[in-house]
CSV table of C-alpha atoms and ligand atoms in Angstrom, one decimal:
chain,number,residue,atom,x,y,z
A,140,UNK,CA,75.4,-20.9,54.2
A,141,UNK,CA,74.3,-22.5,57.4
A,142,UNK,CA,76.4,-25.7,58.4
A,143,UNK,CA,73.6,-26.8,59.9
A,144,UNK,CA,71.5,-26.8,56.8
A,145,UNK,CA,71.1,-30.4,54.5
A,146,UNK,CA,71.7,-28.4,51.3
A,147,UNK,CA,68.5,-29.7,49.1
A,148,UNK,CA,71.6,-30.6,46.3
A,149,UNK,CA,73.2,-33.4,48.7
A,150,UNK,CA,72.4,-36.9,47.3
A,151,UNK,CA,70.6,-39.6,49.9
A,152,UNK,CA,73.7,-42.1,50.5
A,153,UNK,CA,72.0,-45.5,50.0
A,154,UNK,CA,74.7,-47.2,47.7
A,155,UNK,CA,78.0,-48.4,48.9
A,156,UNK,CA,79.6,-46.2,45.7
A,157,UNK,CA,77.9,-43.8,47.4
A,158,UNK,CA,79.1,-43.6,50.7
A,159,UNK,CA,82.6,-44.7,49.8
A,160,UNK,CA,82.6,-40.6,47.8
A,161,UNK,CA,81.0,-39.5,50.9
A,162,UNK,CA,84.3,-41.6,53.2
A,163,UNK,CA,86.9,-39.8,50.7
A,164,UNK,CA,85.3,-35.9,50.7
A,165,UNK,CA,84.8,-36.6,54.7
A,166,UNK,CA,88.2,-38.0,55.3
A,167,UNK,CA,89.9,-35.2,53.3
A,168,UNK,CA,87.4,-32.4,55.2
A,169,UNK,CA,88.2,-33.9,58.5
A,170,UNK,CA,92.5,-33.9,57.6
A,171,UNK,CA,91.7,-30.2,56.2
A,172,UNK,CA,89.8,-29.3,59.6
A,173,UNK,CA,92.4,-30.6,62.3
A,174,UNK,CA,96.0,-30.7,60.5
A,175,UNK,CA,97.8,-32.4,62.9
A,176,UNK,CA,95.8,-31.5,66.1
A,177,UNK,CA,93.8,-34.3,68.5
A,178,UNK,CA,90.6,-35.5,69.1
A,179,UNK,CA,88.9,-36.5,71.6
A,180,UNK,CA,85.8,-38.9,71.0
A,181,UNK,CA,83.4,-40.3,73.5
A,182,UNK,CA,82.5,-43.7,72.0
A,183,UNK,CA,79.7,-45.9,73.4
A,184,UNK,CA,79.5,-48.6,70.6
A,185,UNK,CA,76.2,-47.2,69.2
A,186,UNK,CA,76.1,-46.8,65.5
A,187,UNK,CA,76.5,-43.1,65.4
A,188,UNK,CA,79.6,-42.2,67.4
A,189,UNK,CA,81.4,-45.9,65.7
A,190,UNK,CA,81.0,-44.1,62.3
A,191,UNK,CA,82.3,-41.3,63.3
A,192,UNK,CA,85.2,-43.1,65.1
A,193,UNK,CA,86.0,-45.4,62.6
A,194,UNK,CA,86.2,-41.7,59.6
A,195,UNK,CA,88.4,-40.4,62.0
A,196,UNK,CA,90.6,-43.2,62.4
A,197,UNK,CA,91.0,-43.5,58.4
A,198,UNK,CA,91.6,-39.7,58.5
A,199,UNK,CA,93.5,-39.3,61.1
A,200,UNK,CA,94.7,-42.6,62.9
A,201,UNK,CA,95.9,-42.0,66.4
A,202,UNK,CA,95.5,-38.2,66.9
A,203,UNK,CA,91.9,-39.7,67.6
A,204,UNK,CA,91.5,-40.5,71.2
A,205,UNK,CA,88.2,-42.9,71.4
A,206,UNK,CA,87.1,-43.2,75.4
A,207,UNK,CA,84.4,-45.7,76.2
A,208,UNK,CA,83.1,-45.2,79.6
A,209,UNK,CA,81.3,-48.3,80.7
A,210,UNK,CA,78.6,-47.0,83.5
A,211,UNK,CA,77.9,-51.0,84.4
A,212,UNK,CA,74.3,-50.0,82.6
A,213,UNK,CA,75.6,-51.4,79.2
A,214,UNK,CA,74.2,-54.7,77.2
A,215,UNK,CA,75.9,-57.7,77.7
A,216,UNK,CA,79.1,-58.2,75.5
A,217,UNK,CA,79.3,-54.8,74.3
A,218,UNK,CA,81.9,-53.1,76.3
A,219,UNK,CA,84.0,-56.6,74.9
A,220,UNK,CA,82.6,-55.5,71.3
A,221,UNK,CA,83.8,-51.7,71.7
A,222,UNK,CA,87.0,-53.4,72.7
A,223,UNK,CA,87.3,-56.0,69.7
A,224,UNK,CA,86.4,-53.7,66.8
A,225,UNK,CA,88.5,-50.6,67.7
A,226,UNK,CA,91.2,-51.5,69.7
A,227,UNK,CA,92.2,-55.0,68.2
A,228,UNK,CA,90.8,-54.6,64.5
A,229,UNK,CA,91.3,-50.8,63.8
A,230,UNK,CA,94.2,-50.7,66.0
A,231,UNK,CA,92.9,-47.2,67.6
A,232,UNK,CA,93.5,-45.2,70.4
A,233,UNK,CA,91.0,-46.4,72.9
A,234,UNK,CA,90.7,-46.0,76.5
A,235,UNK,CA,88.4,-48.1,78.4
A,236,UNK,CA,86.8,-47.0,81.8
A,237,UNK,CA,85.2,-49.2,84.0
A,238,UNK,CA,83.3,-47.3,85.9
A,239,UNK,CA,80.3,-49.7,87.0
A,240,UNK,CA,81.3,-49.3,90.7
A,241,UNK,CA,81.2,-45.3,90.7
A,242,UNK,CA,77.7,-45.2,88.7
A,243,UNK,CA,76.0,-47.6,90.9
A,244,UNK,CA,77.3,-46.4,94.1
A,245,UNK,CA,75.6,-43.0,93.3
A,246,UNK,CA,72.2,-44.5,92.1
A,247,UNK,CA,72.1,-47.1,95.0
A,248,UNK,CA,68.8,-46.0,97.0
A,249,UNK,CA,67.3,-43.7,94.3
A,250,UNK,CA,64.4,-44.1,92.8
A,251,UNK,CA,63.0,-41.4,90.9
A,252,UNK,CA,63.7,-41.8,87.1
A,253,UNK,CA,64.6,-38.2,86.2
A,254,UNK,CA,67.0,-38.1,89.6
A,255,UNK,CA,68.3,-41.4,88.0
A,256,UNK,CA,69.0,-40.0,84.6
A,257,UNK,CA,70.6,-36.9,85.4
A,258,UNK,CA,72.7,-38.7,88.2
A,259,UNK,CA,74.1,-41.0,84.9
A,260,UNK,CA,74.3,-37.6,82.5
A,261,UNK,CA,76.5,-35.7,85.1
A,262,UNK,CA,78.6,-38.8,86.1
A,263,UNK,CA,79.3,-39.4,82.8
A,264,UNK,CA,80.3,-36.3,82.1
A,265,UNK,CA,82.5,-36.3,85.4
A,266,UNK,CA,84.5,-39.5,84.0
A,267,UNK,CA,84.7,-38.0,80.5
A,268,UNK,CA,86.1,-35.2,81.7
A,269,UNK,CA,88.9,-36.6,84.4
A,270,UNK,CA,90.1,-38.7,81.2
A,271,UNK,CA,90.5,-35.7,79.0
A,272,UNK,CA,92.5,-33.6,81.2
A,273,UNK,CA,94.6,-37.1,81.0
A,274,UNK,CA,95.0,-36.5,77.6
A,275,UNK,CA,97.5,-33.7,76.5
A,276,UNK,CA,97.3,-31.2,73.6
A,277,UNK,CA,93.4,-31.6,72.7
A,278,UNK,CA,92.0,-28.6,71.1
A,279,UNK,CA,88.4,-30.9,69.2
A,280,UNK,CA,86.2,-32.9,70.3
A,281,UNK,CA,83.9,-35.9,67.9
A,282,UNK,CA,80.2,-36.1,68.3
A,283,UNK,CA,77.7,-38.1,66.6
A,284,UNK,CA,75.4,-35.4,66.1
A,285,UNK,CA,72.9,-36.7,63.0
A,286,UNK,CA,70.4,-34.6,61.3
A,287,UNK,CA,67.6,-36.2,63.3
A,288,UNK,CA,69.0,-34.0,66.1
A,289,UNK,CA,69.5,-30.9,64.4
A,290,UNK,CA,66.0,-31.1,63.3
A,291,UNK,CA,64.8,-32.7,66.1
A,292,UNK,CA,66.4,-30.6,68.8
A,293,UNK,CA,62.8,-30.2,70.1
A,294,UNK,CA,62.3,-33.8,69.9
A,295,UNK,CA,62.2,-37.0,71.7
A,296,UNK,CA,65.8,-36.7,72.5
A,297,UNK,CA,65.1,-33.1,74.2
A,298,UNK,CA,63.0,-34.6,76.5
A,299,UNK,CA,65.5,-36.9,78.0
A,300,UNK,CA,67.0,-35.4,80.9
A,301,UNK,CA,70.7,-36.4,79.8
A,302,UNK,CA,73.5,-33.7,79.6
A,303,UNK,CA,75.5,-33.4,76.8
A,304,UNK,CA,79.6,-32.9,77.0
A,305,UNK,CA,80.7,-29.8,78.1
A,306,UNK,CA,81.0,-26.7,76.4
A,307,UNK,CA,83.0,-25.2,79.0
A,308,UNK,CA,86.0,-27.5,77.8
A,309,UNK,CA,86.4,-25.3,74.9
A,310,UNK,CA,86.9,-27.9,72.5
A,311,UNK,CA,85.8,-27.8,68.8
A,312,UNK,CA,83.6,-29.2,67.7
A,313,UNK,CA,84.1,-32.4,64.7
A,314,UNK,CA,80.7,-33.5,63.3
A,315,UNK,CA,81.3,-35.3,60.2
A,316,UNK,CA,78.0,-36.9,60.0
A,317,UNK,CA,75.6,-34.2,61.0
A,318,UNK,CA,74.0,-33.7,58.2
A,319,UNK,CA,73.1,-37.1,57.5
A,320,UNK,CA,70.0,-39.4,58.1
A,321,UNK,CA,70.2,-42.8,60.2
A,322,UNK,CA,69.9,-45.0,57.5
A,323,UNK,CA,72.5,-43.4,55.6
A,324,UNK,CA,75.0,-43.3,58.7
A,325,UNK,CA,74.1,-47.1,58.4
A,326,UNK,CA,75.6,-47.5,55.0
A,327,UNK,CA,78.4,-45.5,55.6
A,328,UNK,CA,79.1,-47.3,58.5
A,329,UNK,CA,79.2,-51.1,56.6
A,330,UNK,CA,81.4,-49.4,54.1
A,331,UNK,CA,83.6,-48.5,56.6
A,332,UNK,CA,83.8,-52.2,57.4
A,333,UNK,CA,82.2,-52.0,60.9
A,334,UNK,CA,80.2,-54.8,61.6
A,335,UNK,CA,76.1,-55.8,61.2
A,336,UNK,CA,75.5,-56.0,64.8
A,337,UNK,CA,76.9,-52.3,65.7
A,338,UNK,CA,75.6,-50.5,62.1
A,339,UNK,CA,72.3,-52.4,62.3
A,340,UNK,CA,72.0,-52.2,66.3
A,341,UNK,CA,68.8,-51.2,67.6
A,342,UNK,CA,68.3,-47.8,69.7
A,343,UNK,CA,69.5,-47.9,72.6
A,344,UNK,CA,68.9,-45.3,75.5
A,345,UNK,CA,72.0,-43.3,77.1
A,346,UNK,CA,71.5,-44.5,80.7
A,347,UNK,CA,71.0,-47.8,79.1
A,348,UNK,CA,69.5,-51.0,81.5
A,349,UNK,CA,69.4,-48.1,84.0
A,350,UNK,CA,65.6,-47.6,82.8
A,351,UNK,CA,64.7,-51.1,82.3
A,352,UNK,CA,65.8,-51.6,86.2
A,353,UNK,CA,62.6,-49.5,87.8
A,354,UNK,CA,63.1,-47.6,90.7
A,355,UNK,CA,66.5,-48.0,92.7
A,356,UNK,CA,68.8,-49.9,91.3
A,357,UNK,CA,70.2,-52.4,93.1
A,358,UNK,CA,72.8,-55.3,91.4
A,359,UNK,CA,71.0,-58.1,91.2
A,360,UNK,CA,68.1,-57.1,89.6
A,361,UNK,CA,70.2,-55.2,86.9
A,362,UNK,CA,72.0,-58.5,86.5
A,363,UNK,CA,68.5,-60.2,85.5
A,364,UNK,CA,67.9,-57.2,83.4
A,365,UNK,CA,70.9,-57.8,81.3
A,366,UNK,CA,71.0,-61.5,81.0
A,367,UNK,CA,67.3,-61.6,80.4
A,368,UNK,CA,67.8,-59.0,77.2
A,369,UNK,CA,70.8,-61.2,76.2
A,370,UNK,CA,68.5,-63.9,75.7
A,371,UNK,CA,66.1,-61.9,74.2
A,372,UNK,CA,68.1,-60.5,71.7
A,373,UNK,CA,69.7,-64.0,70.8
A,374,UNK,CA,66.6,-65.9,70.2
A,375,UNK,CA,65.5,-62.9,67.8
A,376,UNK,CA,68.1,-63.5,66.3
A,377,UNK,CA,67.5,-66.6,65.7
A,378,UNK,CA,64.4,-66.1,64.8
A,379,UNK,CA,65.3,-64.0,61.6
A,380,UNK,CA,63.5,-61.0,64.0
A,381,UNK,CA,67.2,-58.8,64.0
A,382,UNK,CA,66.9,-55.7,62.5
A,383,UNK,CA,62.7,-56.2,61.3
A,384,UNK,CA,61.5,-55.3,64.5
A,385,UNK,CA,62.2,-51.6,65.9
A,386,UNK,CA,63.1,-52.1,69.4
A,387,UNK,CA,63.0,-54.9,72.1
A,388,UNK,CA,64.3,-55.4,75.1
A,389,UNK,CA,63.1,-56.7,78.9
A,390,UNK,CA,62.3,-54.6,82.1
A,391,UNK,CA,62.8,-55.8,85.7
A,392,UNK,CA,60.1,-53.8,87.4
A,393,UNK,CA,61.2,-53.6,91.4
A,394,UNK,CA,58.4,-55.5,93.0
A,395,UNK,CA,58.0,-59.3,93.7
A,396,UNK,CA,55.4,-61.6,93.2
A,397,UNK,CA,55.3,-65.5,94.9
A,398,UNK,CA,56.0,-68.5,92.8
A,399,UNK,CA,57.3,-71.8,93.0
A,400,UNK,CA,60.2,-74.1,92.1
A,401,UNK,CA,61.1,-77.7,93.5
A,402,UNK,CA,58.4,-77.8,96.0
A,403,UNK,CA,59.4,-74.2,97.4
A,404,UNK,CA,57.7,-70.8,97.6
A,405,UNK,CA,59.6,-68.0,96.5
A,406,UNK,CA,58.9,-63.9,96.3
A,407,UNK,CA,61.1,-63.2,93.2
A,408,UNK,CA,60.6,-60.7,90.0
A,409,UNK,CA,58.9,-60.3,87.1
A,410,UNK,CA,60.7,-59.8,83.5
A,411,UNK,CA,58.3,-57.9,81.3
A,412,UNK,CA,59.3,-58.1,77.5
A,413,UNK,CA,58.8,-55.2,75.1
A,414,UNK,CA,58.8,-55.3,71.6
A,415,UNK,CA,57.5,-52.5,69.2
A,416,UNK,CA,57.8,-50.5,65.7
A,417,UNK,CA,57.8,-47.2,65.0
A,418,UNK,CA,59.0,-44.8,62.5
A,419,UNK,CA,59.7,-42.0,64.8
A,420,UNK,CA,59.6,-42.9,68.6
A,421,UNK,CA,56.6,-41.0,69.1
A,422,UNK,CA,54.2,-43.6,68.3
A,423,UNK,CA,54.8,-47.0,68.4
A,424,UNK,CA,53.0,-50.4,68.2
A,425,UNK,CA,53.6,-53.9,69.1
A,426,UNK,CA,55.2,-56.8,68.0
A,427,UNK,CA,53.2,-59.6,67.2
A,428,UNK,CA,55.4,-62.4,68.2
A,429,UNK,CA,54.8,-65.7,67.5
A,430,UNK,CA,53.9,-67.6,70.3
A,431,UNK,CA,56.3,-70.6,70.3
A,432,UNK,CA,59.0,-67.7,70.0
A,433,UNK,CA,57.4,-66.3,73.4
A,434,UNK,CA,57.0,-69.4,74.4
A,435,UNK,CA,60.5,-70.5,74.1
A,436,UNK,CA,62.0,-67.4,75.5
A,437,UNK,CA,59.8,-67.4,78.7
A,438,UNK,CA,61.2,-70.8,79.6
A,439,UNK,CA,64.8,-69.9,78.8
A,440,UNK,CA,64.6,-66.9,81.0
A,441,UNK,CA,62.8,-69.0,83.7
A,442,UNK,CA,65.5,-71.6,83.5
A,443,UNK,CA,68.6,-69.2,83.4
A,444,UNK,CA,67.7,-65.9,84.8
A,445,UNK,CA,68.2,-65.8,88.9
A,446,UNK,CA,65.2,-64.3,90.8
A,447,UNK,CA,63.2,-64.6,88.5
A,448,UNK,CA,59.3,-66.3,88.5
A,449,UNK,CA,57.6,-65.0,86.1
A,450,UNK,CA,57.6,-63.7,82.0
A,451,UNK,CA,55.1,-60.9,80.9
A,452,UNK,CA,54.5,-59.5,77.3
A,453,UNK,CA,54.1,-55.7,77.6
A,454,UNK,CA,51.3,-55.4,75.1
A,455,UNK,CA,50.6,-51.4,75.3
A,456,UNK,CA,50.9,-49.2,72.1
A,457,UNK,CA,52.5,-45.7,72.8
A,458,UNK,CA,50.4,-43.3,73.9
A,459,UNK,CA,49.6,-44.4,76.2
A,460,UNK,CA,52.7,-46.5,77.6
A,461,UNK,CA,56.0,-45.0,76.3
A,462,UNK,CA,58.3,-47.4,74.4
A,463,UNK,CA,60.7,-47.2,77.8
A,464,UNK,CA,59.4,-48.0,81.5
A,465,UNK,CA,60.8,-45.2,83.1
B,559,XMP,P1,60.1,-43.3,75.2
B,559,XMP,O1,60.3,-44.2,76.4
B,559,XMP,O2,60.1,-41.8,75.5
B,559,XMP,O3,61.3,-43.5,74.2
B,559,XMP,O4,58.8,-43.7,74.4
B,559,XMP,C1,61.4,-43.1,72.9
B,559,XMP,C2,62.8,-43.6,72.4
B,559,XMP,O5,63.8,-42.8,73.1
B,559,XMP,C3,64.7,-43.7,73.8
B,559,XMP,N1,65.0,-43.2,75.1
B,559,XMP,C4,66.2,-42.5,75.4
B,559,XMP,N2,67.3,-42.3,74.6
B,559,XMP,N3,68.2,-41.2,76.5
B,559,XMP,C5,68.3,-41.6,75.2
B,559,XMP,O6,69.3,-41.4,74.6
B,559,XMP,C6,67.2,-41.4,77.3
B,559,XMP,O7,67.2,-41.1,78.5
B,559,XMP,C7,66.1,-42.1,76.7
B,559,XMP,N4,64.9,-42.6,77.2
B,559,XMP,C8,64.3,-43.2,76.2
B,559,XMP,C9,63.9,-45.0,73.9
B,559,XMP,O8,64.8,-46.2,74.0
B,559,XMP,C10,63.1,-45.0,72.6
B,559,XMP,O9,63.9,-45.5,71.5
């Protein structure tokens, strides 16, 4: 039979009882599968490659090797969070690479957003790789492959111009949850004791802020990027809006417009904000936010967010506009 295949016989996981049976058969698969060999595990903090950190640390403690590379494009707080949750709470292997300054010195000046992406795929993989060969005595490697990806492998994800890890390092491959959906790596994740705001996290791209930072990147704007989606994020939050609405996030598009504060002109950016829902990502609508929630927001980021003048609501359904800027 192919590995590959959902067998029509497997039960949906949407129970806790459920997933803890799925936890125990995985944990004892994944013992079976690498005795007393090591792993190597990119994690970024997104729900997929957590659970799949957190079942190998039950199964196999610290022949896991987690390694977070930070590219400087991440959300606010959640290299601290990748930090908190695995290396303090589960006590696991984890090796933290800041790597901001090496990612943003090879985007500085580029502009084009496919040149951008594949400039963040291969220097990702660069990193990854200079901390493996660290790392003595690997022979497998942990991926969050889901079955979205198997079945989607023509998908939205295809079309993203990321690389994947390396096949040439000859690793095998540990995929404990490939065969299952999104919402069921959710549950299994909250069984596993991770917590809301990484097993209920929204989608987030792989060159992260990269794409909400138009055109070349340069510091300051992706500084606004980030502490305008913090805001964002906390006053949905607040709002009850965490985990209803699909995706949101801001976008610093790299042009100026004038404006004014305390008597004085200034030539500063824009912060567009996007909200939308989908089932899929290949159509998606938007948000209807309330407008004292808009409201609210567009002063905070007004009031706290250098260089910025002004607060737009992206209101385009995709097609045409694609959920991302770039
Ligand atoms: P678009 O912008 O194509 O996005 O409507 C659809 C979904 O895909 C996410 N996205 C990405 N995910 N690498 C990723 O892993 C990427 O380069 C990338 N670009 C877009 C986007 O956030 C949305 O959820």
């Amino acid at each position: 039979m192919d590995s590959n295949v959902r067998p029509e016989s497997m039960v949906r996981i949407t129970t806790p009882e459920l997933a803890d049976a799925f936890i125990k058969e995985q944990v004892e698969a994944l013992q079976k599968q690498i005795g007393d060999g090591k792993v190597l595990l990119a994690l970024s903090g997104g729900v997929d490659s957590s659970v799949v950190a957190a079942l190998l640390i039950k199964a196999i403690g610290k022949n896991l090797t987690c390694v977070h590379v930070n590219h400087g494009l991440l959300r606010k707080g959640e290299p601290e969070q990748v930090i908190e949750v695995f290396r303090n709470q589960m006590n696991a292997n984890l090796v933290y690479v800041d790597a901001t300054d090496r990612f943003l010195d090879k985007l500085a000046g580029v502009s084009d957003p496919e040149q951008k992406r594949k400039i963040i795929g291969a220097e990702f993989i660069a990193v990854f790789e200079e901390e493996a060969k660290k790392i003595e005595g690997v022979k497998f490697l942990g991926q969050g492959t889901i079955y979205p990806d198997i079945l989607e492998s023509d998908g939205v994800k295809a079309h993203h111009n990321v690389g994947g890890l390396p096949e040439k390092f000859g690793f095998e491959l540990v995929e404990p949850v490939k065969l299952l959906f999104k919402d069921e790596v959710r549950v299994v994740g909250k069984q596993l004791g991770l917590p809301d705001s990484m097993v209920y996290r929204q989608p987030f791209p792989g060159p992260g802020l990269g794409v909400r930072c138009t055109g070349a990147i340069t510091r300051d704007r992706l500084e606004a990027v980030r502490e305008s989606d913090a805001i964002l994020r906390e006053e949905f939050a607040n709002a009850g809006l965490q985990g209803k609405v699909w995706q949101y996030f801001t976008i610093v598009p790299d042009y100026r417009s004038t404006g004014v504060k305390d008597g004085k002109r200034l030539w500063d950016w824009p912060v567009v904000i996007r909200a939308v829902n989908t089932k899929d990502a290949m159509t998606a609508t938007v948000e209807e936010i309330p407008w004292p929630l808009l409201n609210k927001i567009t002063q905070r980021i007004l009031a706290e967010v250098k260089g910025v003048n002004r607060v737009l609501y992206d209101l385009s359904p995709k097609p045409c506009a694609t959920i991302e800027w770039e």
